[in-house]
PDB file of C-alpha atoms in Angstrom:
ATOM      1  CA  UNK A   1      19.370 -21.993  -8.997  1.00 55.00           C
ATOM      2  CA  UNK A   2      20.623 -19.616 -11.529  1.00 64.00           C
ATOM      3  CA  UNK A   3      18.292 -16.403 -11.396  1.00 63.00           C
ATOM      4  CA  UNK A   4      17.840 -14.203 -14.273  1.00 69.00           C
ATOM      5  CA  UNK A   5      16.248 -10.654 -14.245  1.00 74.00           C
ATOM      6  CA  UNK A   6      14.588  -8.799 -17.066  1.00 76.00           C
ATOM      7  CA  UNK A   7      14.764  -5.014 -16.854  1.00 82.00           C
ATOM      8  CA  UNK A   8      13.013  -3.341 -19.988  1.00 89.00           C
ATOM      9  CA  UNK A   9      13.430   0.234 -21.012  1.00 91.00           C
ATOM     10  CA  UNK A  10      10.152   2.313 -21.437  1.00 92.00           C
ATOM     11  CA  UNK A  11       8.931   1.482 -24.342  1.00 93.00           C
ATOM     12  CA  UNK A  12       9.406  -2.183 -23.991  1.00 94.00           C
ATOM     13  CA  UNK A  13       7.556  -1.847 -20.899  1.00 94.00           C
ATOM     14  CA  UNK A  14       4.818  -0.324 -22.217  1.00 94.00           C
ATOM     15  CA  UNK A  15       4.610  -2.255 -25.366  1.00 96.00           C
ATOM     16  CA  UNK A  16       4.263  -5.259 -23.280  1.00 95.00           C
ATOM     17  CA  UNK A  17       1.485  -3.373 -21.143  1.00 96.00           C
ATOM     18  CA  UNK A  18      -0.683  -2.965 -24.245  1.00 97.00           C
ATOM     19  CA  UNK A  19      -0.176  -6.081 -25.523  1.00 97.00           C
ATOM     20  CA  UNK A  20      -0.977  -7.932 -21.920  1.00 97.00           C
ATOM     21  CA  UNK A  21      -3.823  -5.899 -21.404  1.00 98.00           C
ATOM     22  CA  UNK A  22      -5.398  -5.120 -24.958  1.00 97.00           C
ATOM     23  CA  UNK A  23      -8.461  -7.797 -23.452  1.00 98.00           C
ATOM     24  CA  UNK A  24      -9.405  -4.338 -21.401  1.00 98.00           C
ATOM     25  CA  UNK A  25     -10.296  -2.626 -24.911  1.00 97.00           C
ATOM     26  CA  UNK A  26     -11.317  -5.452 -26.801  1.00 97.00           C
ATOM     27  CA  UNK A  27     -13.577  -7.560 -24.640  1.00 97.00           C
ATOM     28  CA  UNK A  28     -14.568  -4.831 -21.952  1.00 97.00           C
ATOM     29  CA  UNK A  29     -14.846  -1.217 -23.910  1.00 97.00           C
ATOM     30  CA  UNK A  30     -11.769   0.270 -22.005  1.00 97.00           C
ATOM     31  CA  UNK A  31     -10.122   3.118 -23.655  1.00 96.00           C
ATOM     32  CA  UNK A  32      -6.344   4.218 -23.566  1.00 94.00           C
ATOM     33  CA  UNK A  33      -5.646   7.580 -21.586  1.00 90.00           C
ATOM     34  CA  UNK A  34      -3.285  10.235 -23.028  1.00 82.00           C
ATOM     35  CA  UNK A  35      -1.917  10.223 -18.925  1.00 72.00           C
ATOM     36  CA  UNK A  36       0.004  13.637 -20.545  1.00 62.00           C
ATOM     37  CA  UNK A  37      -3.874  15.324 -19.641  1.00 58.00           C
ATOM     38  CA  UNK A  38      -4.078  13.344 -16.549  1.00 63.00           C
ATOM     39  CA  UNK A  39      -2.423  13.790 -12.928  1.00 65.00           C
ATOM     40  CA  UNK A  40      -0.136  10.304 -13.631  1.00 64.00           C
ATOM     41  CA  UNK A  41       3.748  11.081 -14.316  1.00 76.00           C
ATOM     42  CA  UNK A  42       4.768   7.528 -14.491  1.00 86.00           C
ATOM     43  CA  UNK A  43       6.168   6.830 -18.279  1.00 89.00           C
ATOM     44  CA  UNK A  44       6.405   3.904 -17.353  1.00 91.00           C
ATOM     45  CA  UNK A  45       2.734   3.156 -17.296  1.00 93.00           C
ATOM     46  CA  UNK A  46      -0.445   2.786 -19.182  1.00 94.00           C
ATOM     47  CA  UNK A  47      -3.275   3.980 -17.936  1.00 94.00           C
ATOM     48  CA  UNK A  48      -7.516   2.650 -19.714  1.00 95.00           C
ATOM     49  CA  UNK A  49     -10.711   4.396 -18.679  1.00 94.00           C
ATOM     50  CA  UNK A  50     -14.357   3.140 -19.163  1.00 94.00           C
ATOM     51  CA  UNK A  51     -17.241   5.160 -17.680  1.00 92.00           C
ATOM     52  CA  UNK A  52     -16.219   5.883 -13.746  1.00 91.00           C
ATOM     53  CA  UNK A  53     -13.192   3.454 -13.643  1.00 94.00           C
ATOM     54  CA  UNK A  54     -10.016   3.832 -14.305  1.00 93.00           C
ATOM     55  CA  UNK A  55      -7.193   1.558 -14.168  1.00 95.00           C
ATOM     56  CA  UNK A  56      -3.850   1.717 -14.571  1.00 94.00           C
ATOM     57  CA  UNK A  57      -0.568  -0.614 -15.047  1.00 95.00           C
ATOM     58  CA  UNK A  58       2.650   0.616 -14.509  1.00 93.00           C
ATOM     59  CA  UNK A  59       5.982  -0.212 -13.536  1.00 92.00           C
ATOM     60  CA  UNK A  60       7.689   0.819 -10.327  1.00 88.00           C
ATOM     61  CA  UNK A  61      10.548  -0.095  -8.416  1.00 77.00           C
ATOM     62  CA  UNK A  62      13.110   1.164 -10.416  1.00 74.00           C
ATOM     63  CA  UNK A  63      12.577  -1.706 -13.022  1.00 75.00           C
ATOM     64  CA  UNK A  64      11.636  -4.705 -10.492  1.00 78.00           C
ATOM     65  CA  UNK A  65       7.878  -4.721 -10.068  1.00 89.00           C
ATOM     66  CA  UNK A  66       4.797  -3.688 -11.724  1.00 92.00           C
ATOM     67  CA  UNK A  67       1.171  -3.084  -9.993  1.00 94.00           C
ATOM     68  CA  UNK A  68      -2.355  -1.982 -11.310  1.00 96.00           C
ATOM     69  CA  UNK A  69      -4.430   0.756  -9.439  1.00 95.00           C
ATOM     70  CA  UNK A  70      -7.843   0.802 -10.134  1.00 95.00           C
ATOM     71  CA  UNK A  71      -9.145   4.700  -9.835  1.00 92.00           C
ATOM     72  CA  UNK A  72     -12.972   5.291  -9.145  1.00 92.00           C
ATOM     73  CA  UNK A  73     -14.308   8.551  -9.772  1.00 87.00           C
ATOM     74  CA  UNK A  74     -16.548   9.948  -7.156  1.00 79.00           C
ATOM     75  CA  UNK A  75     -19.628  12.635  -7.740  1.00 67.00           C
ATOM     76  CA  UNK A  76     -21.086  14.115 -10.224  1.00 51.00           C
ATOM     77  CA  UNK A  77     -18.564  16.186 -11.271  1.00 48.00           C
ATOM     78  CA  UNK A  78     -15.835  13.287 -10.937  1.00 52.00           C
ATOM     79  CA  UNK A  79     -12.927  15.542  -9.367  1.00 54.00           C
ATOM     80  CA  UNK A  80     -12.625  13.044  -6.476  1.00 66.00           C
ATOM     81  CA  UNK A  81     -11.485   9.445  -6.803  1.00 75.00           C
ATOM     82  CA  UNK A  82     -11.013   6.606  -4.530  1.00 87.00           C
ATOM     83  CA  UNK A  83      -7.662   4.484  -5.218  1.00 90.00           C
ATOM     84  CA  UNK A  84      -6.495   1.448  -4.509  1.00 94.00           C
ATOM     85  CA  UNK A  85      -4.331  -1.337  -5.180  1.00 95.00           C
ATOM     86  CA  UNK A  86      -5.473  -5.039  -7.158  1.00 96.00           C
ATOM     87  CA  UNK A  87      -4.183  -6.613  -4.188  1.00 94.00           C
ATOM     88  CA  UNK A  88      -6.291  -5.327  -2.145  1.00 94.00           C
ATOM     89  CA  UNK A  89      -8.885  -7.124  -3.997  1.00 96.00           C
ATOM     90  CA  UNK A  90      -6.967 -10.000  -4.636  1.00 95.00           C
ATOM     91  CA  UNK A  91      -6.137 -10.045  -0.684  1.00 94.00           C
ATOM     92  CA  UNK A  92     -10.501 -10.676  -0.634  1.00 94.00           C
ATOM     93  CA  UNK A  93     -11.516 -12.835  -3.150  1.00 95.00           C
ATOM     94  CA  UNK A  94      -8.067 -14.860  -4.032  1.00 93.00           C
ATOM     95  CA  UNK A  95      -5.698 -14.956  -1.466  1.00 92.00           C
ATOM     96  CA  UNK A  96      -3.922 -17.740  -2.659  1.00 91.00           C
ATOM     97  CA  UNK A  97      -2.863 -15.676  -5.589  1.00 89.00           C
ATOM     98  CA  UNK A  98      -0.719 -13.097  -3.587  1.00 85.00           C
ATOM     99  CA  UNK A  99       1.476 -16.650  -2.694  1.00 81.00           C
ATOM    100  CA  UNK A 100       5.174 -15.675  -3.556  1.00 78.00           C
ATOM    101  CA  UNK A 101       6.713 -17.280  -6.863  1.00 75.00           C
ATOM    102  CA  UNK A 102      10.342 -17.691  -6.992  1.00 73.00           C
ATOM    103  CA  UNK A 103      10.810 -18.720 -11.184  1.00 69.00           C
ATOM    104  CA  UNK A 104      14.099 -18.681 -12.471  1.00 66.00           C
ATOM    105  CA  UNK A 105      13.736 -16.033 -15.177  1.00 72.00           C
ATOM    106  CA  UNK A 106      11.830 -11.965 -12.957  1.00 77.00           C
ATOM    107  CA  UNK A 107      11.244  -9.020 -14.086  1.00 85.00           C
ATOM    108  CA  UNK A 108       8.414  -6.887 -15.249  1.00 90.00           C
ATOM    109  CA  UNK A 109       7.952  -8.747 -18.115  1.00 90.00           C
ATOM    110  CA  UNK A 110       7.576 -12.013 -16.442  1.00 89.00           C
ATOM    111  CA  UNK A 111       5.138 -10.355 -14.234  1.00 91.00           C
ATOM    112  CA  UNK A 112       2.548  -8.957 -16.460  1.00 94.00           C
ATOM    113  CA  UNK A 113       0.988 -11.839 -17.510  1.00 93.00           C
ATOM    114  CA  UNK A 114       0.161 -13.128 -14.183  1.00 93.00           C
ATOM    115  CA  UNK A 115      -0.656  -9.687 -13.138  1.00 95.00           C
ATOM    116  CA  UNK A 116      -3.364  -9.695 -16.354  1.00 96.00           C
ATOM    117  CA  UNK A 117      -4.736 -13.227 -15.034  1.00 96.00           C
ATOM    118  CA  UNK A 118      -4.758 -11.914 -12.089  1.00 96.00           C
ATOM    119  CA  UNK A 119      -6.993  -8.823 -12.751  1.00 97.00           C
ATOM    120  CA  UNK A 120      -9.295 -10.982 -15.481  1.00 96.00           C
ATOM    121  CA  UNK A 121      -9.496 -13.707 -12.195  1.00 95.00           C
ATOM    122  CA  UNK A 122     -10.605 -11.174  -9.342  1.00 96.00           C
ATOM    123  CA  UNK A 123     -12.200  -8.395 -11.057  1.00 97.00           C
ATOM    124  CA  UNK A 124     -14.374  -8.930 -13.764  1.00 96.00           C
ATOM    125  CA  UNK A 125     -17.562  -7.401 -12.555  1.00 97.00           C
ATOM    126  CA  UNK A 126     -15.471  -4.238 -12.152  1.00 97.00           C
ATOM    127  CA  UNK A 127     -14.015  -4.446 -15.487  1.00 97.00           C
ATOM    128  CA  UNK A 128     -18.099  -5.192 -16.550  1.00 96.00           C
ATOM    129  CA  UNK A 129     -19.120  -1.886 -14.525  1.00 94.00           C
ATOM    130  CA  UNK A 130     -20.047  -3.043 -11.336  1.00 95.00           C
ATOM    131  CA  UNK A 131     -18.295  -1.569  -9.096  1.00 94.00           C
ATOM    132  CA  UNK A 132     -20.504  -2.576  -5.632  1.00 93.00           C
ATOM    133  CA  UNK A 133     -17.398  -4.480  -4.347  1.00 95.00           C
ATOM    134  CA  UNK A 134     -15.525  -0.909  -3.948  1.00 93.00           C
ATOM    135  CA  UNK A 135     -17.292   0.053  -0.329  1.00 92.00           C
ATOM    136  CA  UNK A 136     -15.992  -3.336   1.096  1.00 94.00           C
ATOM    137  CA  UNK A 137     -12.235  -2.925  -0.357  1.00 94.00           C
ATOM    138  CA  UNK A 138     -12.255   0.760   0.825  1.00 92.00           C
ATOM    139  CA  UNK A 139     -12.999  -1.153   4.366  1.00 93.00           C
ATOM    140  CA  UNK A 140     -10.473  -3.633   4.105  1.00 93.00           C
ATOM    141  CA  UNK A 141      -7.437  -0.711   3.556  1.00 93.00           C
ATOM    142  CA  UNK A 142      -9.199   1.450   6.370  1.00 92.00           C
ATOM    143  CA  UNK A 143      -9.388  -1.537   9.175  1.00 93.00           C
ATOM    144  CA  UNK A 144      -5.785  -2.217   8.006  1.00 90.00           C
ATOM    145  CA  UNK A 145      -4.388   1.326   8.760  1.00 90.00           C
ATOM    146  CA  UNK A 146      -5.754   1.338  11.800  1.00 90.00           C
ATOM    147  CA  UNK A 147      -4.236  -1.895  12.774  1.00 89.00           C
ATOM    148  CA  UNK A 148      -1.274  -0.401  11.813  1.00 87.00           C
ATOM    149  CA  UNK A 149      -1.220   2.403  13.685  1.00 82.00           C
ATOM    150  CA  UNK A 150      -2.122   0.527  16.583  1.00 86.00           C
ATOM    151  CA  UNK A 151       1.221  -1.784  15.976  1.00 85.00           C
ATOM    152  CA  UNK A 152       3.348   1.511  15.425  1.00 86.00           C
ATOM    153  CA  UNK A 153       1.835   3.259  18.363  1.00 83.00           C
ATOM    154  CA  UNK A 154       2.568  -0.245  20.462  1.00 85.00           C
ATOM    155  CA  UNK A 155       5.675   0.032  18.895  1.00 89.00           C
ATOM    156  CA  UNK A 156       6.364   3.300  20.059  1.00 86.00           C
ATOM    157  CA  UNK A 157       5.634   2.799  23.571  1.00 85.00           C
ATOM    158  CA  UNK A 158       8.235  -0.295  23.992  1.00 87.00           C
ATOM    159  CA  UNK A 159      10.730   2.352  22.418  1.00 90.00           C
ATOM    160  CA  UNK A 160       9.689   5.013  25.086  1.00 86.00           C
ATOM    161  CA  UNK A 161       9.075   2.096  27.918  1.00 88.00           C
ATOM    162  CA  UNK A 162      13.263   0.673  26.942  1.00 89.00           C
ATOM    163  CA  UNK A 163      15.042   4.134  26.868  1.00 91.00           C
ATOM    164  CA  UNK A 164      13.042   5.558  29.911  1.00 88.00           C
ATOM    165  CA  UNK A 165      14.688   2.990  31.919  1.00 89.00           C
ATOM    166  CA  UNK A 166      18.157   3.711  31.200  1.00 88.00           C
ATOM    167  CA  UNK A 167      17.052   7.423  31.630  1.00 87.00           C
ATOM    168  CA  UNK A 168      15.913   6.898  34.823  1.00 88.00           C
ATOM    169  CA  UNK A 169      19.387   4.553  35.946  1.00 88.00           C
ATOM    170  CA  UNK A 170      21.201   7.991  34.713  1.00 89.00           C
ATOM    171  CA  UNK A 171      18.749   9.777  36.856  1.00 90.00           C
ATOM    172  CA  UNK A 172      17.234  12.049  33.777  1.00 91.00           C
ATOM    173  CA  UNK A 173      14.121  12.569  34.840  1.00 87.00           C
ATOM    174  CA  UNK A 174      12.585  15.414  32.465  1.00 88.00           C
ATOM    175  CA  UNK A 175      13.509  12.516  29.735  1.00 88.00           C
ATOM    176  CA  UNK A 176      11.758   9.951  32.291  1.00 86.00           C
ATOM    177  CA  UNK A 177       8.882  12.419  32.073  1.00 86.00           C
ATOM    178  CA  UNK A 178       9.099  13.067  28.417  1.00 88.00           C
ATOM    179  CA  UNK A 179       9.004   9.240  27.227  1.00 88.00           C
ATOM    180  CA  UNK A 180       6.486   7.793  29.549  1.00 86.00           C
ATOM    181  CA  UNK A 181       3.812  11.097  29.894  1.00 85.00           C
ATOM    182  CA  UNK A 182       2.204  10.427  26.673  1.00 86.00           C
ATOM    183  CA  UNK A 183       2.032   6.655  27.406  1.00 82.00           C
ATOM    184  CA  UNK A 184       0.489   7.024  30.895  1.00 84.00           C
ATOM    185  CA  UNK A 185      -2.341   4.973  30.133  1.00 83.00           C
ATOM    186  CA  UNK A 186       0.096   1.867  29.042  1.00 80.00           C
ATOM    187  CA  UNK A 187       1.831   1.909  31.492  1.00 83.00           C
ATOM    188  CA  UNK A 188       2.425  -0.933  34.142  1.00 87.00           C
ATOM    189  CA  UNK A 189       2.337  -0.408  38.054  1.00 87.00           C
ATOM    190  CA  UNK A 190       6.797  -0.472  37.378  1.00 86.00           C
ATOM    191  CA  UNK A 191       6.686   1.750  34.882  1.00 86.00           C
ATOM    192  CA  UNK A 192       4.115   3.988  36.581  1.00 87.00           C
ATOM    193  CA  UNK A 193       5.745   4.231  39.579  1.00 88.00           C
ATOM    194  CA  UNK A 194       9.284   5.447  37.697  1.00 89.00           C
ATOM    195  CA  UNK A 195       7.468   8.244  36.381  1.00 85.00           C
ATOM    196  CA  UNK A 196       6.078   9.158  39.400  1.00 87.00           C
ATOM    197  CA  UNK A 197       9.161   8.885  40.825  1.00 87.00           C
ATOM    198  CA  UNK A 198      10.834  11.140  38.259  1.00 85.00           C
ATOM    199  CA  UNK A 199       7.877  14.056  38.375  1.00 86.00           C
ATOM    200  CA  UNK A 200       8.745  13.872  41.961  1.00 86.00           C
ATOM    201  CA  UNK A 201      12.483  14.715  42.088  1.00 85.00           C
ATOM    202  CA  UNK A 202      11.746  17.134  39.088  1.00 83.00           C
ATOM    203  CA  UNK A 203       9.108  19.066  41.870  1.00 84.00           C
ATOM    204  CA  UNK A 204      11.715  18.831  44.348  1.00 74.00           C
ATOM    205  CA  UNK A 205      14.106  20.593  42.000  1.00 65.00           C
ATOM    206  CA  UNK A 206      11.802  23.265  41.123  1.00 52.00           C
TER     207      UNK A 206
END
């Protein structure tokens, strides 16, 4: 299949933003944002405000992809915000919509429709005001860093657990010491008893 990609320049970008997402001003009472008085240095971008939400749809990627970011201000004042991504939301209520799409014509201009379906499909009681599902997306992106970091730290270990074995065959034991110490509580009754092993010949050194 013959693949064509669609990379517009600025202001066909953003002319095809506003034109996607002019349902935001007309049928929900969004605003456009001058972004030059707000922290948002994308140009490639548009970013509509109503009340405490704002949301904004930009390309990224160097020309490949576009995204929306919902902002929700936080306290009186409103100097705080909470961010996140539509597919975090999408990821809740719609999964099946985050299903890859291989069409034979991509770019950002074949993605902002869907990406405008997608946001009129999973978050119209946001775009109404209601913004009671923000506590349990907020959840969803904290359980999934920690997740991660449980993976990288896992990760990590296997690293550490690999090169303190060859370490140890070269008989380095400060770098025996210095890979498995932090993972003492991983370890296995093998890998336990080759750092013990090591902080034993480095004692007998001393």
């Amino acid at each position: 299949m013959n693949v064509e990609f669609q990379y517009p320049n600025q202001q066909e970008l953003v002319a095809a933003i506003r034109t996607e997402f002019q349902f935001l001003v007309d049928d929900y009472g969004f605003a456009e944002v001058d972004k030059r008085l707000e922290p948002y240095s994308n140009p490639y971008s548009v970013l509509y405000s109503k009340d405490r939400l704002e949301i904004l749809v930009e390309g990224h990627s160097y020309g490949s992809g576009t995204a929306i970011e919902f902002h929700v201000k936080r306290g009186w004042l409103r100097r705080q915000q909470d961010s996140f991504d539509l597919g975090w939301l999408t990821e809740i209520r719609r999964p099946d919509l985050l299903a890859p799409e291989f069409p034979d014509k991509r770019g950002q201009l074949r993605q902002l429709p869907k990406l405008a379906r997608e946001l009129k499909e999973v978050a119209s009681d946001m775009l109404r005001g209601d913004l009671s599902v923000v506590p349990q997306v907020l959840a969803a992106i904290a359980k999934a860093r920690i997740e991660g970091d449980r993976h990288e730290a896992s990760q990590n270990f296997l690293r550490a657990e690999a090169r303190s074995q060859e370490a140890f065959r070269l008989h380095n034991y400060s770098a025996v010491v210095s890979l498995l110490g932090p993972h003492r509580h991983l370890l296995n009754a093998s890998s336990l008893k080759r750092l013990e092993i090591a902080q034993h010949r480095l004692s007998g050194r001393a």
